[in-house]
mmCIF file of C-alpha atoms in Angstrom:
data_model
loop_
_atom_site.group_PDB
_atom_site.id
_atom_site.type_symbol
_atom_site.label_atom_id
_atom_site.label_comp_id
_atom_site.label_asym_id
_atom_site.label_seq_id
_atom_site.Cartn_x
_atom_site.Cartn_y
_atom_site.Cartn_z
ATOM 1 C CA MET A 9 -12.026 -7.234 -1.316
ATOM 2 C CA LYS A 10 -12.588 -4.891 -4.247
ATOM 3 C CA MET A 11 -9.189 -4.217 -5.143
ATOM 4 C CA SER A 12 -3.496 -2.879 -11.233
ATOM 5 C CA LEU A 13 8.353 2.248 -19.306
ATOM 6 C CA ALA A 14 9.767 4.961 -17.459
ATOM 7 C CA VAL A 15 13.499 5.248 -17.076
ATOM 8 C CA MET A 16 14.550 5.323 -13.433
ATOM 9 C CA ALA A 17 17.702 7.133 -12.305
ATOM 10 C CA ALA A 18 19.879 4.852 -10.192
ATOM 11 C CA LEU A 19 20.499 5.965 -6.621
ATOM 12 C CA SER A 20 24.039 6.460 -5.380
ATOM 13 C CA SER A 21 24.982 6.741 -1.728
ATOM 14 C CA VAL A 22 24.734 10.526 -1.828
ATOM 15 C CA ALA A 23 22.744 11.417 -4.939
ATOM 16 C CA LEU A 24 20.831 10.065 -7.903
ATOM 17 C CA SER A 25 23.078 8.669 -10.602
ATOM 18 C CA ALA A 26 22.704 9.866 -14.173
ATOM 19 C CA ASP A 27 23.243 6.318 -15.450
ATOM 20 C CA ALA A 28 19.618 5.244 -15.910
ATOM 21 C CA GLU A 29 20.598 1.922 -17.492
ATOM 22 C CA ALA A 30 22.207 0.783 -14.239
ATOM 23 C CA SER A 31 18.821 0.733 -12.559
ATOM 24 C CA ARG A 32 16.764 -1.000 -15.253
ATOM 25 C CA ARG A 33 16.000 -4.521 -14.070
ATOM 26 C CA TRP A 34 15.728 -7.999 -15.670
ATOM 27 C CA VAL A 35 16.106 -11.648 -14.551
ATOM 28 C CA VAL A 36 19.601 -12.834 -15.451
ATOM 29 C CA ASN A 37 21.345 -16.078 -14.566
ATOM 30 C CA GLY A 38 17.875 -17.550 -14.061
ATOM 31 C CA GLU A 39 15.931 -20.037 -16.161
ATOM 32 C CA LEU A 40 13.034 -20.189 -18.580
ATOM 33 C CA ALA A 41 9.783 -20.228 -16.599
ATOM 34 C CA THR A 42 7.298 -23.089 -16.790
ATOM 35 C CA ARG A 43 3.531 -22.812 -16.380
ATOM 36 C CA ALA A 44 3.977 -23.620 -12.675
ATOM 37 C CA ASP A 45 6.463 -20.743 -12.345
ATOM 38 C CA LEU A 46 3.949 -18.243 -13.720
ATOM 39 C CA ARG A 47 2.065 -17.976 -10.427
ATOM 40 C CA SER A 48 0.611 -14.435 -10.407
ATOM 41 C CA THR A 49 3.209 -12.656 -12.552
ATOM 42 C CA VAL A 50 1.775 -10.322 -15.210
ATOM 43 C CA ALA A 51 3.219 -8.115 -17.944
ATOM 44 C CA LEU A 52 2.536 -4.367 -18.226
ATOM 45 C CA PHE A 53 2.186 -2.949 -21.734
ATOM 46 C CA ASP A 54 2.029 0.446 -23.340
ATOM 47 C CA THR A 55 -1.507 0.462 -24.771
ATOM 48 C CA GLU A 56 -0.558 2.424 -27.893
ATOM 49 C CA THR A 57 2.690 0.713 -28.881
ATOM 50 C CA VAL A 58 1.718 -2.732 -27.494
ATOM 51 C CA GLU A 59 5.224 -3.050 -26.044
ATOM 52 C CA PRO A 60 6.008 -4.423 -22.558
ATOM 53 C CA PHE A 61 7.768 -2.048 -20.174
ATOM 54 C CA CYS A 62 7.355 -3.452 -16.648
ATOM 55 C CA THR A 63 6.202 -6.515 -14.720
ATOM 56 C CA GLY A 64 3.640 -6.816 -11.920
ATOM 57 C CA THR A 65 1.883 -9.238 -9.551
ATOM 58 C CA LEU A 66 -1.838 -9.979 -9.354
ATOM 59 C CA ILE A 67 -2.629 -9.719 -5.611
ATOM 60 C CA ALA A 68 -6.440 -9.586 -5.868
ATOM 61 C CA PRO A 69 -8.803 -10.475 -8.725
ATOM 62 C CA ASP A 70 -8.723 -6.872 -9.976
ATOM 63 C CA VAL A 71 -5.551 -5.415 -8.418
ATOM 64 C CA VAL A 72 -1.953 -5.564 -9.677
ATOM 65 C CA MET A 73 1.032 -4.530 -7.542
ATOM 66 C CA THR A 74 4.035 -3.050 -9.336
ATOM 67 C CA ALA A 75 6.740 -0.363 -9.015
ATOM 68 C CA GLY A 76 5.955 3.339 -8.809
ATOM 69 C CA HIS A 77 8.881 4.307 -11.031
ATOM 70 C CA CYS A 78 7.211 2.504 -13.942
ATOM 71 C CA PHE A 79 4.876 5.521 -14.160
ATOM 72 C CA ALA A 80 7.382 8.320 -13.530
ATOM 73 C CA ASN A 81 8.739 10.666 -16.157
ATOM 74 C CA GLU A 82 12.357 10.449 -17.267
ATOM 75 C CA ASP A 83 13.806 12.620 -14.502
ATOM 76 C CA ASP A 84 11.564 11.128 -11.771
ATOM 77 C CA SER A 85 10.081 14.542 -11.006
ATOM 78 C CA ALA A 86 6.449 13.568 -11.549
ATOM 79 C CA PHE A 87 4.210 10.604 -12.241
ATOM 80 C CA VAL A 88 2.572 10.235 -15.635
ATOM 81 C CA VAL A 89 -0.485 8.291 -14.596
ATOM 82 C CA ALA A 90 -2.989 8.280 -17.447
ATOM 83 C CA ALA A 91 -4.509 4.869 -16.721
ATOM 84 C CA ALA A 92 -5.750 4.406 -20.282
ATOM 85 C CA ASP A 93 -2.133 4.391 -21.488
ATOM 86 C CA PHE A 94 -1.473 1.019 -19.852
ATOM 87 C CA THR A 95 -2.642 -2.554 -20.394
ATOM 88 C CA VAL A 96 -2.037 -5.660 -18.278
ATOM 89 C CA TYR A 97 -1.413 -8.999 -20.004
ATOM 90 C CA VAL A 98 -2.283 -12.027 -17.872
ATOM 91 C CA GLY A 99 -1.418 -15.696 -18.194
ATOM 92 C CA ALA A 100 1.317 -15.782 -20.852
ATOM 93 C CA LEU A 101 4.785 -17.263 -20.608
ATOM 94 C CA ASP A 102 5.783 -15.372 -23.757
ATOM 95 C CA ALA A 103 4.492 -11.806 -23.690
ATOM 96 C CA ASN A 104 5.699 -11.324 -27.262
ATOM 97 C CA THR A 105 2.673 -13.320 -28.436
ATOM 98 C CA LEU A 106 0.343 -10.471 -27.464
ATOM 99 C CA GLU A 107 -1.446 -9.151 -30.529
ATOM 100 C CA GLU A 108 -2.927 -5.680 -30.651
ATOM 101 C CA GLY A 109 -6.626 -5.874 -29.881
ATOM 102 C CA ALA A 110 -6.445 -9.395 -28.487
ATOM 103 C CA ALA A 111 -9.066 -9.938 -25.806
ATOM 104 C CA THR A 112 -7.937 -13.083 -24.039
ATOM 105 C CA GLY A 113 -5.726 -12.247 -21.076
ATOM 106 C CA THR A 114 -5.765 -8.510 -21.801
ATOM 107 C CA PHE A 115 -7.071 -6.145 -19.111
ATOM 108 C CA GLY A 116 -7.373 -2.387 -19.041
ATOM 109 C CA VAL A 117 -6.274 -0.208 -16.127
ATOM 110 C CA SER A 118 -8.940 1.938 -14.444
ATOM 111 C CA GLU A 119 -6.855 3.589 -11.723
ATOM 112 C CA ILE A 120 -3.196 3.913 -10.720
ATOM 113 C CA HIS A 121 -2.388 4.471 -7.036
ATOM 114 C CA VAL A 122 1.268 5.420 -6.454
ATOM 115 C CA ASP A 123 3.284 6.348 -3.372
ATOM 116 C CA CYS A 124 4.570 9.900 -3.765
ATOM 117 C CA GLY A 125 7.716 9.188 -1.747
ATOM 118 C CA TRP A 126 9.509 7.890 -4.832
ATOM 119 C CA LEU A 127 9.702 11.428 -6.224
ATOM 120 C CA VAL A 128 11.843 12.719 -3.343
ATOM 121 C CA TYR A 129 15.380 11.499 -2.736
ATOM 122 C CA ASP A 130 16.358 11.637 0.932
ATOM 123 C CA ALA A 131 19.938 10.680 1.824
ATOM 124 C CA ALA A 132 18.757 9.905 5.354
ATOM 125 C CA ASN A 133 16.862 6.911 3.939
ATOM 126 C CA VAL A 134 19.998 5.343 2.468
ATOM 127 C CA GLU A 135 21.714 2.838 4.750
ATOM 128 C CA ASP A 136 24.791 1.966 2.681
ATOM 129 C CA GLU A 137 26.526 2.519 -0.647
ATOM 130 C CA SER A 138 24.252 0.041 -2.449
ATOM 131 C CA SER A 139 21.380 2.588 -1.998
ATOM 132 C CA PHE A 140 19.447 0.086 0.147
ATOM 133 C CA GLY A 141 17.163 1.734 2.700
ATOM 134 C CA ARG A 142 13.813 3.193 1.703
ATOM 135 C CA SER A 143 12.533 4.541 -1.627
ATOM 136 C CA ASP A 144 8.716 4.071 -1.497
ATOM 137 C CA ASP A 145 8.856 2.539 -4.978
ATOM 138 C CA ILE A 146 5.417 0.926 -5.212
ATOM 139 C CA ALA A 147 2.099 1.285 -7.035
ATOM 140 C CA PHE A 148 -1.220 -0.551 -7.218
ATOM 141 C CA LEU A 149 -3.332 -0.789 -10.374
ATOM 142 C CA LEU A 150 -7.098 -1.247 -10.339
ATOM 143 C CA LEU A 151 -8.099 -3.251 -13.401
ATOM 144 C CA ASP A 152 -11.208 -2.593 -15.462
ATOM 145 C CA ARG A 153 -12.601 -6.003 -14.471
ATOM 146 C CA GLU A 154 -11.682 -9.046 -12.406
ATOM 147 C CA VAL A 155 -9.309 -11.669 -13.752
ATOM 148 C CA PRO A 156 -11.117 -15.031 -13.900
ATOM 149 C CA ALA A 157 -9.692 -17.554 -11.449
ATOM 150 C CA ALA A 158 -9.377 -20.047 -14.300
ATOM 151 C CA LEU A 159 -6.929 -17.696 -16.020
ATOM 152 C CA MET A 160 -4.863 -16.706 -12.971
ATOM 153 C CA ALA A 161 -5.222 -16.819 -9.196
ATOM 154 C CA PRO A 162 -3.882 -13.916 -7.110
ATOM 155 C CA THR A 163 -0.960 -14.336 -4.717
ATOM 156 C CA SER A 164 -1.402 -12.960 -1.203
ATOM 157 C CA LEU A 165 0.980 -10.803 0.786
ATOM 158 C CA LEU A 166 2.863 -12.550 3.596
ATOM 159 C CA PRO A 167 0.607 -12.811 6.699
ATOM 160 C CA GLU A 168 1.896 -11.156 9.843
ATOM 161 C CA GLU A 169 1.952 -14.466 11.726
ATOM 162 C CA LEU A 170 4.499 -15.825 9.196
ATOM 163 C CA SER A 171 6.593 -12.672 8.864
ATOM 164 C CA SER A 172 9.342 -13.943 11.175
ATOM 165 C CA GLU A 173 10.153 -16.674 8.631
ATOM 166 C CA LEU A 174 11.349 -14.087 6.125
ATOM 167 C CA ALA A 175 14.872 -13.394 7.345
ATOM 168 C CA VAL A 176 18.435 -12.988 6.109
ATOM 169 C CA GLY A 177 19.429 -16.173 4.316
ATOM 170 C CA ALA A 178 15.865 -17.162 3.368
ATOM 171 C CA GLU A 179 15.416 -18.379 -0.211
ATOM 172 C CA VAL A 180 13.305 -16.129 -2.450
ATOM 173 C CA ILE A 181 12.199 -16.307 -6.091
ATOM 174 C CA VAL A 182 12.363 -13.463 -8.598
ATOM 175 C CA SER A 183 10.259 -13.517 -11.754
ATOM 176 C CA GLY A 184 9.811 -11.175 -14.709
ATOM 177 C CA TYR A 185 9.449 -10.519 -18.431
ATOM 178 C CA GLY A 186 12.535 -8.323 -18.729
ATOM 179 C CA ILE A 187 15.808 -8.907 -20.530
ATOM 180 C CA TYR A 188 17.271 -12.287 -19.604
ATOM 181 C CA ASP A 189 20.314 -12.286 -21.904
ATOM 182 C CA LEU A 190 22.612 -9.267 -21.580
ATOM 183 C CA ASP A 191 24.474 -10.077 -24.798
ATOM 184 C CA ALA A 192 21.484 -10.802 -27.045
ATOM 185 C CA ASP A 193 19.221 -8.153 -25.448
ATOM 186 C CA GLU A 194 16.336 -10.628 -25.469
ATOM 187 C CA SER A 195 13.184 -9.915 -23.433
ATOM 188 C CA GLY A 196 9.446 -10.585 -23.200
ATOM 189 C CA VAL A 197 9.714 -14.257 -22.232
ATOM 190 C CA LEU A 198 9.080 -15.003 -18.558
ATOM 191 C CA HIS A 199 12.174 -16.057 -16.645
ATOM 192 C CA THR A 200 12.596 -16.902 -13.001
ATOM 193 C CA GLY A 201 15.421 -17.543 -10.588
ATOM 194 C CA ARG A 202 16.177 -18.303 -6.953
ATOM 195 C CA THR A 203 18.382 -16.248 -4.683
ATOM 196 C CA THR A 204 18.532 -15.419 -0.974
ATOM 197 C CA VAL A 205 17.816 -12.450 1.267
ATOM 198 C CA GLY A 206 21.072 -10.632 1.965
ATOM 199 C CA LYS A 207 19.726 -7.742 4.004
ATOM 200 C CA MET A 208 16.322 -6.360 4.958
ATOM 201 C CA ASN A 209 14.547 -3.673 6.926
ATOM 202 C CA GLY A 210 10.902 -2.658 7.229
ATOM 203 C CA TYR A 211 10.825 -1.083 3.778
ATOM 204 C CA GLU A 212 13.181 -2.992 1.490
ATOM 205 C CA ILE A 213 14.946 -6.294 0.827
ATOM 206 C CA LEU A 214 18.438 -6.524 -0.670
ATOM 207 C CA THR A 215 19.120 -9.894 -2.262
ATOM 208 C CA ALA A 216 22.471 -11.667 -2.113
ATOM 209 C CA ARG A 217 25.435 -9.860 -3.674
ATOM 210 C CA SER A 218 27.810 -11.552 -6.120
ATOM 211 C CA ALA A 219 31.428 -10.477 -6.412
ATOM 212 C CA ASP A 220 31.666 -11.798 -9.986
ATOM 213 C CA GLY A 221 28.270 -10.533 -11.140
ATOM 214 C CA LEU A 222 27.012 -14.054 -11.821
ATOM 215 C CA GLY A 223 24.273 -14.128 -9.209
ATOM 216 C CA THR A 224 20.595 -14.594 -10.038
ATOM 217 C CA ASP A 225 19.230 -11.089 -10.339
ATOM 218 C CA SER A 226 16.545 -8.883 -11.877
ATOM 219 C CA CYS A 227 17.011 -5.958 -14.267
ATOM 220 C CA SER A 228 15.277 -3.981 -17.027
ATOM 221 C CA GLY A 229 11.667 -4.866 -17.803
ATOM 222 C CA ASP A 230 11.385 -6.802 -14.537
ATOM 223 C CA SER A 231 10.705 -3.565 -12.654
ATOM 224 C CA GLY A 232 7.595 -3.990 -10.524
ATOM 225 C CA GLY A 233 7.782 -7.765 -10.676
ATOM 226 C CA PRO A 234 7.397 -10.089 -7.702
ATOM 227 C CA LEU A 235 9.778 -11.446 -5.130
ATOM 228 C CA TYR A 236 8.103 -14.688 -4.012
ATOM 229 C CA PHE A 237 8.683 -16.585 -0.772
ATOM 230 C CA GLU A 238 7.496 -20.063 0.204
ATOM 231 C CA ALA A 239 6.536 -20.165 3.886
ATOM 232 C CA SER A 240 6.332 -23.118 6.286
ATOM 233 C CA ASP A 241 2.617 -23.557 5.556
ATOM 234 C CA GLY A 242 3.522 -24.588 2.007
ATOM 235 C CA GLU A 243 2.004 -21.470 0.444
ATOM 236 C CA VAL A 244 3.887 -19.038 -1.797
ATOM 237 C CA TYR A 245 3.508 -15.349 -0.921
ATOM 238 C CA VAL A 246 4.730 -12.145 -2.550
ATOM 239 C CA VAL A 247 7.133 -10.283 -0.254
ATOM 240 C CA GLY A 248 8.762 -7.742 -2.544
ATOM 241 C CA VAL A 249 8.496 -5.569 -5.660
ATOM 242 C CA VAL A 250 11.472 -5.206 -8.026
ATOM 243 C CA SER A 251 12.755 -1.652 -7.572
ATOM 244 C CA ARG A 252 16.377 -1.111 -8.589
ATOM 245 C CA GLY A 253 19.883 -2.479 -8.737
ATOM 246 C CA THR A 254 22.734 -1.892 -6.354
ATOM 247 C CA SER A 255 24.351 1.429 -7.187
ATOM 248 C CA ASP A 256 27.822 0.486 -5.992
ATOM 249 C CA SER A 257 28.205 -2.524 -8.307
ATOM 250 C CA GLU A 258 30.502 -2.612 -11.326
ATOM 251 C CA PHE A 259 28.089 -5.009 -13.053
ATOM 252 C CA GLU A 260 24.998 -4.075 -15.024
ATOM 253 C CA CYS A 261 23.116 -6.959 -13.380
ATOM 254 C CA GLY A 262 23.890 -10.058 -11.352
ATOM 255 C CA ASP A 263 25.077 -8.385 -8.148
ATOM 256 C CA GLY A 264 21.926 -8.233 -6.046
ATOM 257 C CA GLY A 265 18.705 -6.279 -6.387
ATOM 258 C CA ILE A 266 16.618 -4.054 -4.117
ATOM 259 C CA TYR A 267 12.920 -4.819 -3.584
ATOM 260 C CA THR A 268 10.180 -2.765 -1.947
ATOM 261 C CA ARG A 269 8.311 -4.562 0.857
ATOM 262 C CA PRO A 270 4.547 -4.027 0.439
ATOM 263 C CA GLU A 271 3.481 -4.290 4.098
ATOM 264 C CA GLU A 272 4.214 -0.617 4.809
ATOM 265 C CA TYR A 273 1.990 0.599 1.970
ATOM 266 C CA LEU A 274 -1.369 -0.922 2.802
ATOM 267 C CA ASP A 275 -2.909 2.564 2.963
ATOM 268 C CA LEU A 276 -2.807 2.595 -0.836
ATOM 269 C CA LEU A 277 -4.726 -0.676 -0.915
ATOM 270 C CA ASN A 278 -7.211 0.683 1.590
ATOM 271 C CA ARG A 279 -7.943 3.601 -0.742
ATOM 272 C CA ILE A 280 -8.858 1.156 -3.494
ATOM 273 C CA ASP A 281 -10.930 -0.934 -1.116
ATOM 274 C CA GLY A 282 -12.737 2.195 0.028
ATOM 275 C CA GLY A 283 -13.478 3.316 -3.525
ATOM 276 C CA GLU A 284 -11.298 6.449 -3.290
ATOM 277 C CA ALA A 285 -10.010 8.159 -6.399
ATOM 278 C CA PRO A 286 -6.209 8.105 -6.811
ATOM 279 C CA TRP A 287 -4.351 10.821 -4.911
ATOM 280 C CA THR A 288 -2.013 13.171 -6.755
ATOM 281 C CA CYS A 289 1.487 14.225 -5.712
ATOM 282 C CA ASP A 290 2.858 17.658 -4.893
ATOM 283 C CA GLY A 291 6.482 16.635 -5.037
ATOM 284 C CA GLY A 292 6.673 13.895 -2.435
ATOM 285 C CA THR A 293 3.521 15.012 -0.643
ATOM 286 C CA PRO A 294 0.312 13.106 -1.377
ATOM 287 C CA VAL A 295 -2.728 15.269 -2.127
ATOM 288 C CA ALA A 296 -6.186 13.831 -1.552
ATOM 289 C CA PRO A 297 -8.767 14.353 -4.299
ATOM 290 C CA GLU A 298 -11.144 17.232 -3.708
ATOM 291 C CA ILE A 299 -14.533 16.189 -2.396
ATOM 292 C CA ASP A 300 -17.501 18.577 -2.363
ATOM 293 C CA PRO A 301 -18.558 18.709 1.325
ATOM 294 C CA ASP A 302 -22.075 19.835 0.442
ATOM 295 C CA PRO A 303 -22.996 18.441 -2.945
ATOM 296 C CA GLU A 304 -26.232 19.638 -4.447
ATOM 297 C CA PRO A 305 -28.889 16.948 -4.387
ATOM 298 C CA GLU A 306 -29.937 15.368 -7.626
ATOM 299 C CA PRO A 307 -33.181 16.959 -8.876
ATOM 300 C CA GLU A 308 -36.150 14.672 -8.497
ATOM 301 C CA PRO A 309 -37.572 13.532 -11.821
ATOM 302 C CA GLU A 310 -40.975 14.910 -12.705
ATOM 303 C CA PRO A 311 -43.709 12.282 -12.512
ATOM 304 C CA GLU A 312 -44.860 10.797 -15.772
ATOM 305 C CA PRO A 313 -48.365 12.000 -16.744
ATOM 306 C CA GLU A 314 -51.018 9.333 -16.548
ATOM 307 C CA PRO A 315 -52.149 8.180 -19.980
ATOM 308 C CA THR A 316 -55.620 9.308 -21.083
ATOM 309 C CA PRO A 317 -57.977 6.303 -21.307
ATOM 310 C CA SER A 318 -59.026 5.632 -24.864
ATOM 311 C CA GLU A 319 -62.658 5.457 -25.875
ATOM 312 C CA PRO A 320 -64.004 1.914 -26.133
ATOM 313 C CA GLN A 321 -64.576 0.739 -29.672
ATOM 314 C CA GLU A 322 -67.133 -1.609 -31.182
ATOM 315 C CA ASP A 323 -65.948 -5.177 -31.443
ATOM 316 C CA GLU A 324 -65.071 -5.773 -35.069
ATOM 317 C CA GLY A 325 -63.774 -9.260 -34.526
ATOM 318 C CA CYS A 326 -60.516 -10.663 -33.154
ATOM 319 C CA CYS A 327 -57.715 -8.218 -32.500
ATOM 320 C CA ALA A 328 -59.474 -5.164 -33.904
ATOM 321 C CA THR A 329 -58.512 -3.048 -30.873
ATOM 322 C CA SER A 330 -56.049 -3.158 -27.953
ATOM 323 C CA ALA A 331 -58.276 -1.076 -25.648
ATOM 324 C CA ALA A 332 -59.846 -2.844 -22.669
ATOM 325 C CA LYS A 333 -63.566 -3.459 -22.821
ATOM 326 C CA PRO A 334 -65.692 -1.863 -20.115
ATOM 327 C CA GLY A 335 -66.013 -4.134 -17.144
ATOM 328 C CA SER A 336 -62.898 -6.193 -17.925
ATOM 329 C CA PRO A 337 -60.203 -6.575 -15.182
ATOM 330 C CA ALA A 338 -57.760 -4.410 -17.122
ATOM 331 C CA ALA A 339 -60.074 -1.420 -17.312
ATOM 332 C CA GLY A 340 -59.109 1.638 -15.235
ATOM 333 C CA PHE A 341 -55.428 0.683 -14.709
ATOM 334 C CA ALA A 342 -52.623 2.969 -15.985
ATOM 335 C CA LEU A 343 -49.057 1.890 -16.898
ATOM 336 C CA ALA A 344 -46.266 3.410 -14.697
ATOM 337 C CA LEU A 345 -42.802 3.806 -16.206
ATOM 338 C CA PHE A 346 -39.625 3.873 -14.103
ATOM 339 C CA LEU A 347 -36.158 4.819 -15.345
ATOM 340 C CA VAL A 348 -33.253 3.085 -13.623
ATOM 341 C CA GLY A 349 -29.707 4.436 -14.143
ATOM 342 C CA ALA A 350 -26.530 2.549 -13.308
ATOM 343 C CA VAL A 351 -23.336 4.452 -12.489
ATOM 344 C CA GLY A 352 -20.109 2.447 -12.836
ATOM 345 C CA ARG A 353 -16.619 3.156 -11.518
ATOM 346 C CA ARG A 354 -15.275 6.224 -13.279
ATOM 347 C CA ARG A 355 -12.069 5.924 -15.200
ATOM 348 C CA HIS A 356 -9.697 8.431 -13.653
ATOM 349 C CA THR A 357 -6.990 10.062 -15.717
ATOM 350 C CA ARG A 358 -4.458 11.782 -13.503
ATOM 351 C CA SER A 359 -1.365 13.667 -14.580
ATOM 352 C CA VAL A 360 0.849 15.251 -11.971
ATOM 353 C CA GLU A 361 2.356 18.609 -12.665
#
């Protein structure tokens, strides 16, 4: 299949909170990741500043899944989706080792496909005071080239035939490059941790709450990162995308996180698979790119004029002339020239007003 740091306002039970820090996500009370823990977790960087701002998951050789709010402006009123502004760093346990201009493990972003629903807060989608319910916080990035399998293998979404195994109480794994020490404000080094599903519906997963705030949790910089799940077939699948923290908690982190389930957003993946340009957003309404229903045909190139045969010359010895002698097999044949043009995937730069 041909399949990629905004501040997010935390949701309250009735309105968006002004405390943006409460919704920034990192792995706390977890542990330093090993090479085996890396799986398909990638870091998202600002291309200009070379600073990490979100996490993502490689789900196809050239597609990264992450959170939509990573590309929203500060008041979540629009997406700022200039693909060239973002870079994906693949295969590192310590994202701080990324050097500007480094080629190994660094991939550009060609397209950003976001769900417009994140831009509209609807109280009807909130099930309880934690803000759990539905937020449509998801995006898919098309990379400028495929990631070699030797560098990183993609992780698949949970197959439908195994979906019943993901239930309340199931163990899940969170992973990300965000801040892992609240006191030291340290980030950029991959951390991981295990927790359990506390609540779920068709759109989101809420991980286990912790009354003392000491639970394994995600926070700032981990936004967009994976929630992994090991199924009975022994395979690890990605079942969630780090979205936000619980809005009714007194703790900055460590009291459960909310994750977007990707299964309801396969239409975005289908657009990439079908070669569609990213849609824009009119508020929360997706707007398809304009397509000319009757494009003018490309003008046919004029035929190249046949070359005029040159007059034969007297033989003055070896290599005196390149013209064919009369009666030779090459005489009377003209050279035809053909121009072949290759059109690659266009880099789309979309900004939503």
